[in-house]
mmCIF file of C-alpha atoms and ligand atoms in Angstrom:
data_model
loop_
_atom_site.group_PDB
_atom_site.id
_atom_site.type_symbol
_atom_site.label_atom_id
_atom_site.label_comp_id
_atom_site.label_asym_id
_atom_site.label_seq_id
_atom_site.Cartn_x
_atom_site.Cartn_y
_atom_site.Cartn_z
ATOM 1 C CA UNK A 36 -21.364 27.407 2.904
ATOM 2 C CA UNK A 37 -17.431 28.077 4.129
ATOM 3 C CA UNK A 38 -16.681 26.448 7.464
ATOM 4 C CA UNK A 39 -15.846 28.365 10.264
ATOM 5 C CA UNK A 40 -12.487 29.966 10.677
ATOM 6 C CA UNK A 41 -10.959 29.200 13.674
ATOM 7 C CA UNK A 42 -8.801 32.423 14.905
ATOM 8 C CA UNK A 43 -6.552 31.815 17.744
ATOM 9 C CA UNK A 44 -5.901 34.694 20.081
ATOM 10 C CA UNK A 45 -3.411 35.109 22.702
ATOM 11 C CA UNK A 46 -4.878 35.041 26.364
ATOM 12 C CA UNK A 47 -4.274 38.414 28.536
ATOM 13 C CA UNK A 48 -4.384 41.870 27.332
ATOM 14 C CA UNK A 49 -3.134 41.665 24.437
ATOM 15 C CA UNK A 50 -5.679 39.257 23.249
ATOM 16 C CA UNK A 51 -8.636 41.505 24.995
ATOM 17 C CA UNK A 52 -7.114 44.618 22.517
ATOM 18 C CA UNK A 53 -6.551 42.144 19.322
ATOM 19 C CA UNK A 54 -10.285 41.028 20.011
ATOM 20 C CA UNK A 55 -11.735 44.349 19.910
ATOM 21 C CA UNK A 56 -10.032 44.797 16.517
ATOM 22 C CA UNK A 57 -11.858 41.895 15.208
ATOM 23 C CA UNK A 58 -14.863 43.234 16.721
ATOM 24 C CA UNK A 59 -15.142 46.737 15.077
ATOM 25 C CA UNK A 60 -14.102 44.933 11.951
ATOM 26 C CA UNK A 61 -17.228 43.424 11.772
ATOM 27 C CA UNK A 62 -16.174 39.932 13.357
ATOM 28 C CA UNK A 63 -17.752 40.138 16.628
ATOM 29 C CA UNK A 64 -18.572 37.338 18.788
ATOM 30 C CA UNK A 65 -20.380 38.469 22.107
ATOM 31 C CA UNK A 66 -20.540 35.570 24.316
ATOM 32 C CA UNK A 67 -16.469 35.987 24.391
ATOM 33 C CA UNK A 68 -17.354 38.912 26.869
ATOM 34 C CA UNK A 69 -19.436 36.761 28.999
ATOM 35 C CA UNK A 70 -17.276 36.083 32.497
ATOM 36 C CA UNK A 71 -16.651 32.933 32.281
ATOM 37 C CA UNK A 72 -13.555 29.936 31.639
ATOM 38 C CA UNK A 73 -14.717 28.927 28.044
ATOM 39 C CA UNK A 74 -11.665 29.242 26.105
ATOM 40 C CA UNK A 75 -13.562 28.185 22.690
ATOM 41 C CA UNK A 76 -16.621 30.848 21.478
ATOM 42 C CA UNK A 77 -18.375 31.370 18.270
ATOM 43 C CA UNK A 78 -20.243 32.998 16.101
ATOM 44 C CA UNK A 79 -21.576 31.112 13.243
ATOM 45 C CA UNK A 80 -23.643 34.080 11.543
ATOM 46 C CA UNK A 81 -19.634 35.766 11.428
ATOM 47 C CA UNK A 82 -18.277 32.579 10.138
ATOM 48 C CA UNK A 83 -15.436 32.712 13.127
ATOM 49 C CA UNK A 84 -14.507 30.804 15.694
ATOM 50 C CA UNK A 85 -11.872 31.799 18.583
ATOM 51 C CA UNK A 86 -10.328 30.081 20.941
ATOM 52 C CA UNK A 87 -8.044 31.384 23.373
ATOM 53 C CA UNK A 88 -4.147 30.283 23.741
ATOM 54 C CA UNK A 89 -1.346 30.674 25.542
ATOM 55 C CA UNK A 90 0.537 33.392 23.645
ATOM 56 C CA UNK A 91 3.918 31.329 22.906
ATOM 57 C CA UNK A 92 1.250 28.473 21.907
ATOM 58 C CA UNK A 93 -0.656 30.386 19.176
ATOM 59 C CA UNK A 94 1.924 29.983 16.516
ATOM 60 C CA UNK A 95 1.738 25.753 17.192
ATOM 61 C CA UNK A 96 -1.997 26.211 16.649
ATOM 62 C CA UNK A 97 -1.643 28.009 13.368
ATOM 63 C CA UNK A 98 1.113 25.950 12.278
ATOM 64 C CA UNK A 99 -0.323 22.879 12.475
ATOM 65 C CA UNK A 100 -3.215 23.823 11.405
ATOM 66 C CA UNK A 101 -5.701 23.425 14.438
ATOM 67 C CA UNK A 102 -6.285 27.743 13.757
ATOM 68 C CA UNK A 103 -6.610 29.054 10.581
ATOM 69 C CA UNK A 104 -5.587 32.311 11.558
ATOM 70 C CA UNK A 105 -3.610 33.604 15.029
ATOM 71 C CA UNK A 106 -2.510 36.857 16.469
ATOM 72 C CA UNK A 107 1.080 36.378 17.893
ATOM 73 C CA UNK A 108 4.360 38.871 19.137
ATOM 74 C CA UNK A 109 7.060 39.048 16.729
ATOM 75 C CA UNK A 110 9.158 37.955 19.195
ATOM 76 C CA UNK A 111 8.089 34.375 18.618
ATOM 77 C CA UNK A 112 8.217 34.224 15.305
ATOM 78 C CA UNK A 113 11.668 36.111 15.057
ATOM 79 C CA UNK A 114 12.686 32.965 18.242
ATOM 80 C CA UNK A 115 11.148 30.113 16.723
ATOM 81 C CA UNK A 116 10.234 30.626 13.340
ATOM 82 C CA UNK A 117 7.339 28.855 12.600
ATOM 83 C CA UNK A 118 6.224 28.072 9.002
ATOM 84 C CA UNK A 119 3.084 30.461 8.470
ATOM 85 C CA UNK A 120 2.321 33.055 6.745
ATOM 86 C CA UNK A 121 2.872 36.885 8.580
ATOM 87 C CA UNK A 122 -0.144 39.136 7.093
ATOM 88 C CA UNK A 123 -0.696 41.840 8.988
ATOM 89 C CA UNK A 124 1.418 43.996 11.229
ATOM 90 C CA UNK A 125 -1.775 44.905 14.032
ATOM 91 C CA UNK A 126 0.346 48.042 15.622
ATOM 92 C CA UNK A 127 -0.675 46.639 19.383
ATOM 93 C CA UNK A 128 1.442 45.096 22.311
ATOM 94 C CA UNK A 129 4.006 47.335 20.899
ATOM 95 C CA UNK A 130 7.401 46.876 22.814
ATOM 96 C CA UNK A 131 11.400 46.168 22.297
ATOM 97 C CA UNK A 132 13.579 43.183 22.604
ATOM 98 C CA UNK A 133 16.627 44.539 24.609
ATOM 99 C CA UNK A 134 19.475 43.950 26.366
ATOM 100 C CA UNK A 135 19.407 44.927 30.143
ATOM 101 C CA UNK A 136 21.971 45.266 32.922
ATOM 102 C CA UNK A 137 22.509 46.606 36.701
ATOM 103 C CA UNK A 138 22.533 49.948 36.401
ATOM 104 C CA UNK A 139 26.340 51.125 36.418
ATOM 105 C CA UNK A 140 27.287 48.022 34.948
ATOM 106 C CA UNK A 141 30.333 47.748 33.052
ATOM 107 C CA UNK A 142 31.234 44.772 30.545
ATOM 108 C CA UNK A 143 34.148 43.214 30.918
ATOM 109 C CA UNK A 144 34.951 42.147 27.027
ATOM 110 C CA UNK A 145 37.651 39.692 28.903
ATOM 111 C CA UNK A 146 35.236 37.509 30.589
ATOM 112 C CA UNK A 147 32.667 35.833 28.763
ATOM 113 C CA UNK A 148 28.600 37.388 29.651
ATOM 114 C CA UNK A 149 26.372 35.168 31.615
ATOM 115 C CA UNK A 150 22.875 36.150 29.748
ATOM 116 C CA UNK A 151 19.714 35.025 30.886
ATOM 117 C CA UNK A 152 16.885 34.768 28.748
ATOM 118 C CA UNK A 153 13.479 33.117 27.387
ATOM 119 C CA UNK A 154 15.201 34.191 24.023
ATOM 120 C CA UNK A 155 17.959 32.009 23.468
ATOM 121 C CA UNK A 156 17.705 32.026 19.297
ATOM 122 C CA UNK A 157 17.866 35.614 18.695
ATOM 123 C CA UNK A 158 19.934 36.233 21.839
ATOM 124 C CA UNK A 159 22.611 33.341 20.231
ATOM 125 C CA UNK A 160 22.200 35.465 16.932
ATOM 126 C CA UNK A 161 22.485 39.280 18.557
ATOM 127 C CA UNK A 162 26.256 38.474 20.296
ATOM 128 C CA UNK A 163 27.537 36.391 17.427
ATOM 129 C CA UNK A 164 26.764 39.577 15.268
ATOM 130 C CA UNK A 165 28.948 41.611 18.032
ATOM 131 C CA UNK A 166 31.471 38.732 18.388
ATOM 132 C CA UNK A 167 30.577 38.435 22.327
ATOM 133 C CA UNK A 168 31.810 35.259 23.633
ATOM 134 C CA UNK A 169 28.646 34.401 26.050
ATOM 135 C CA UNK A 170 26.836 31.905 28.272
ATOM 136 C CA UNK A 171 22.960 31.415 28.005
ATOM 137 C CA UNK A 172 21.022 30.371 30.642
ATOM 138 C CA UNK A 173 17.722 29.626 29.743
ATOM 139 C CA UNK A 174 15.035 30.822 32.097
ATOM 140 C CA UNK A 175 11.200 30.641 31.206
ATOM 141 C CA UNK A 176 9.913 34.059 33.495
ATOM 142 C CA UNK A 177 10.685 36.670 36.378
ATOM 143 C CA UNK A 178 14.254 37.069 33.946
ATOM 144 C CA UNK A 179 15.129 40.761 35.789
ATOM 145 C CA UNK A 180 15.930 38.170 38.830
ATOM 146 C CA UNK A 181 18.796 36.540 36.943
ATOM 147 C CA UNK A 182 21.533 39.545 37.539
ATOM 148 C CA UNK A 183 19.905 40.592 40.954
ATOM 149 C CA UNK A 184 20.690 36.825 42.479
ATOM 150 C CA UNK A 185 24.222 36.816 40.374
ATOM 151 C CA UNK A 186 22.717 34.604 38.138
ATOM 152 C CA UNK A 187 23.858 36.538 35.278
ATOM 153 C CA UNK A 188 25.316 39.480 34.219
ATOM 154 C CA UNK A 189 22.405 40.821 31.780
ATOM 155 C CA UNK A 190 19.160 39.516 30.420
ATOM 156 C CA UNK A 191 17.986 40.156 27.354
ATOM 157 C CA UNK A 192 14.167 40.381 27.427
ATOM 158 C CA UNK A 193 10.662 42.469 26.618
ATOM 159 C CA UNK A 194 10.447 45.905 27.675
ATOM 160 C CA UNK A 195 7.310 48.010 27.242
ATOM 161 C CA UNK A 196 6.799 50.634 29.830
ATOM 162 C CA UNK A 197 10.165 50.079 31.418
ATOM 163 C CA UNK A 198 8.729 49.640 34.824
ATOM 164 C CA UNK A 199 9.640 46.060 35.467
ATOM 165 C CA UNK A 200 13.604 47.215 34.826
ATOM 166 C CA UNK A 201 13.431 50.662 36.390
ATOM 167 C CA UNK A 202 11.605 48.711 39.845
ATOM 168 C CA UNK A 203 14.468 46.680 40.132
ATOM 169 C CA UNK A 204 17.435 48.817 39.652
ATOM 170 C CA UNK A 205 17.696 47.555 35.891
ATOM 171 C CA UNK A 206 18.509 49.696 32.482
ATOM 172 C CA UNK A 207 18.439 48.711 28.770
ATOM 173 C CA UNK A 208 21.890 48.793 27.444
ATOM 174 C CA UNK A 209 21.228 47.632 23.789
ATOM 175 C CA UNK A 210 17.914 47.514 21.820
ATOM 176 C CA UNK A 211 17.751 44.355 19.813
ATOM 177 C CA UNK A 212 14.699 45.011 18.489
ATOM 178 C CA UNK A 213 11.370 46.461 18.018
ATOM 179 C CA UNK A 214 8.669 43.923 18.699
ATOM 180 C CA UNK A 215 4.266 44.354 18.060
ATOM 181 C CA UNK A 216 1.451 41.842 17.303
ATOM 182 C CA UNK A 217 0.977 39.987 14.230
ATOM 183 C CA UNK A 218 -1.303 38.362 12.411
ATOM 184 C CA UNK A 219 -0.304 35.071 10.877
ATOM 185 C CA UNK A 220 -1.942 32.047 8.871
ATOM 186 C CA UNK A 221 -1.705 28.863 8.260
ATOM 187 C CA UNK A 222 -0.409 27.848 4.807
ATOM 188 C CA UNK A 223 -2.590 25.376 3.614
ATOM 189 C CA UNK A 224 -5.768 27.017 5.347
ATOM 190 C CA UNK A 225 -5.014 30.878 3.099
ATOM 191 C CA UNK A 226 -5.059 28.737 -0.056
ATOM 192 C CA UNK A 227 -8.644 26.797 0.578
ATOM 193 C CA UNK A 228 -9.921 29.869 3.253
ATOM 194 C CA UNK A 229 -8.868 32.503 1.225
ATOM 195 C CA UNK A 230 -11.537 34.389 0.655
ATOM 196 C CA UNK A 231 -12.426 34.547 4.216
ATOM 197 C CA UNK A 232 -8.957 35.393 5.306
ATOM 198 C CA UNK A 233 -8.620 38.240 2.912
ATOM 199 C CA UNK A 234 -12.046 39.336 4.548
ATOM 200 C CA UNK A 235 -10.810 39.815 7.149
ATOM 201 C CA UNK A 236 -7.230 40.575 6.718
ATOM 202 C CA UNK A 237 -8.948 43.534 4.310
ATOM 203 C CA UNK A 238 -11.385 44.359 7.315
ATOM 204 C CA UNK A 239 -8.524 44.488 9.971
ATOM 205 C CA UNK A 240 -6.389 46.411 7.410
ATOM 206 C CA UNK A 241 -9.224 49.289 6.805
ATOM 207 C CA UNK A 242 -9.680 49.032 10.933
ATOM 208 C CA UNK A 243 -6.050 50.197 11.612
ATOM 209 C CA UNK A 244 -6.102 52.719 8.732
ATOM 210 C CA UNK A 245 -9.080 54.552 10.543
ATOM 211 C CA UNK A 246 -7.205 54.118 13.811
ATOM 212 C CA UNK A 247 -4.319 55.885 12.112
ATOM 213 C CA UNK A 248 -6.458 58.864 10.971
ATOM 214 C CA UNK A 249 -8.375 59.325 14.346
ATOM 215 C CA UNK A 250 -4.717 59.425 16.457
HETATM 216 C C1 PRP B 117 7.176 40.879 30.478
HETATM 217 C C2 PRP B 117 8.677 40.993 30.264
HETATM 218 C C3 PRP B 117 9.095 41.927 31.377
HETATM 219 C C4 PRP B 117 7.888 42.842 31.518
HETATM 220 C C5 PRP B 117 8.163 44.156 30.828
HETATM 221 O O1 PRP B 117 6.989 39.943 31.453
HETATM 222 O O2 PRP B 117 9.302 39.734 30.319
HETATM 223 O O3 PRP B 117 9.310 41.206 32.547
HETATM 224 O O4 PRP B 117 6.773 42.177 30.897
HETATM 225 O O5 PRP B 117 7.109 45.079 30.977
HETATM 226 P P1 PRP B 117 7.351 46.580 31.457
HETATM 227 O O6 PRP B 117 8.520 47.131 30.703
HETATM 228 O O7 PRP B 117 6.071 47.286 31.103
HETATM 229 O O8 PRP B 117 7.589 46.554 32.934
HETATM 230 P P2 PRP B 117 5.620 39.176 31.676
HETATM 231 O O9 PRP B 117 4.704 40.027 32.482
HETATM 232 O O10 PRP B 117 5.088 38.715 30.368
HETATM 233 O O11 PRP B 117 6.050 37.946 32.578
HETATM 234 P P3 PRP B 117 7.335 37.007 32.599
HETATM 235 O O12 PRP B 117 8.243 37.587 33.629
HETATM 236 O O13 PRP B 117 6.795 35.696 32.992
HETATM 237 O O14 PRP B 117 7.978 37.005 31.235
#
């Protein structure tokens, strides 16, 4: 019999809404609902496995091979381009990668822009398109702080609802771009797993058609 797949999902909401997808595909694994701090769950009459992951961690799991599969934001794939396989665009945790300011704010193309960010890569790659001379500074959360303290002059960061920015006096300037969840594989594991994988890329794939039709 196939071994298990190990699926990696992100922890938070996202995950919860990935992991119902899996569910009414047919992949369900109940004791995931139970209330507890098990991170690892399975369900060996399924053939899966999940284990829940930091969301920047999921594409190390899938990359090295520890998941087969992984759900992850295109925003880390676009920043750190790990070596998997993207399969499936799953049309959740939908929102943009943008550049924000103070509102009012006015760039000064003389001076070069202090942006903070957790997206240094594609933030580097966004201004050298424009020919901005900036200055990164890194940050790892909280980023709409940076230009309230004077810390910068923008961020460039998520925005879903636009709540976060509006709340503190914040307004997207420039969208960078559009960012959802996807599903990704490891190399090695969609060559020998592949018939599972397709099972259940083909099962997620039929999910989101049906979600499609009933919207
Ligand atoms: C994300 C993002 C924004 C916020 C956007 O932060 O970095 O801060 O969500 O959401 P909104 O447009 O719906 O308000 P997250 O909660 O992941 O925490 P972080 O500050 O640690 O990045």
């Amino acid at each position: 019999m196939a071994r298990m797949l190990n699926i990696a999902l992100p922890k938070g909401r996202l995950g919860d809404n990935v992991y119902d997808m899996f569910e009414k595909a047919g992949f369900e694994c109940p004791s995931i609902r139970e209330k507890n701090r098990k991170l690892v769950f399975e369900n060996k009459e399924a053939g899966v496995r999940y284990f829940w992951v930091k969301p920047s961690d999921v594409a190390i799991y899938v990359e090295r091979g520890a998941a087969d599969i992984g759900v992850v934001g295109k925003d880390i794939l676009m920043e750190s381009k790990p070596d998997v396989y993207e399969l499936l665009d799953l049309g959740t945790g939908k929102c943009r990668l943008a550049v924000a300011a103070p509102e009012g704010f006015e760039d000064d193309p003389e001076q070069t822009l202090r942006v903070a960010t957790k997206f240094t890569n594609m933030t580097r790659q966004f201004y050298a398109s424009t020919g901005r001379d900036i200055d990164i500074i890194h940050l790892n959360g909280s980023i709409e702080l940076a230009p309230i303290l004077g810390l910068s002059d923008v961020i460039v960061d998520l925005v879903e609802t636009g709540k976060t920015l509006k709340d503190n006096h914040l307004e997207v300037t420039q969208i960078i771009d559009y960012i959802s969840a996807r599903l990704i594989a490891n190399k090695s594991s969609f060559k020998f797993q592949n018939k599972q994988i397709e099972k259940i890329l083909a099962a997620l794939t039929r999910e989101l058609e049906n979600r499609e039709e009933t919207n």
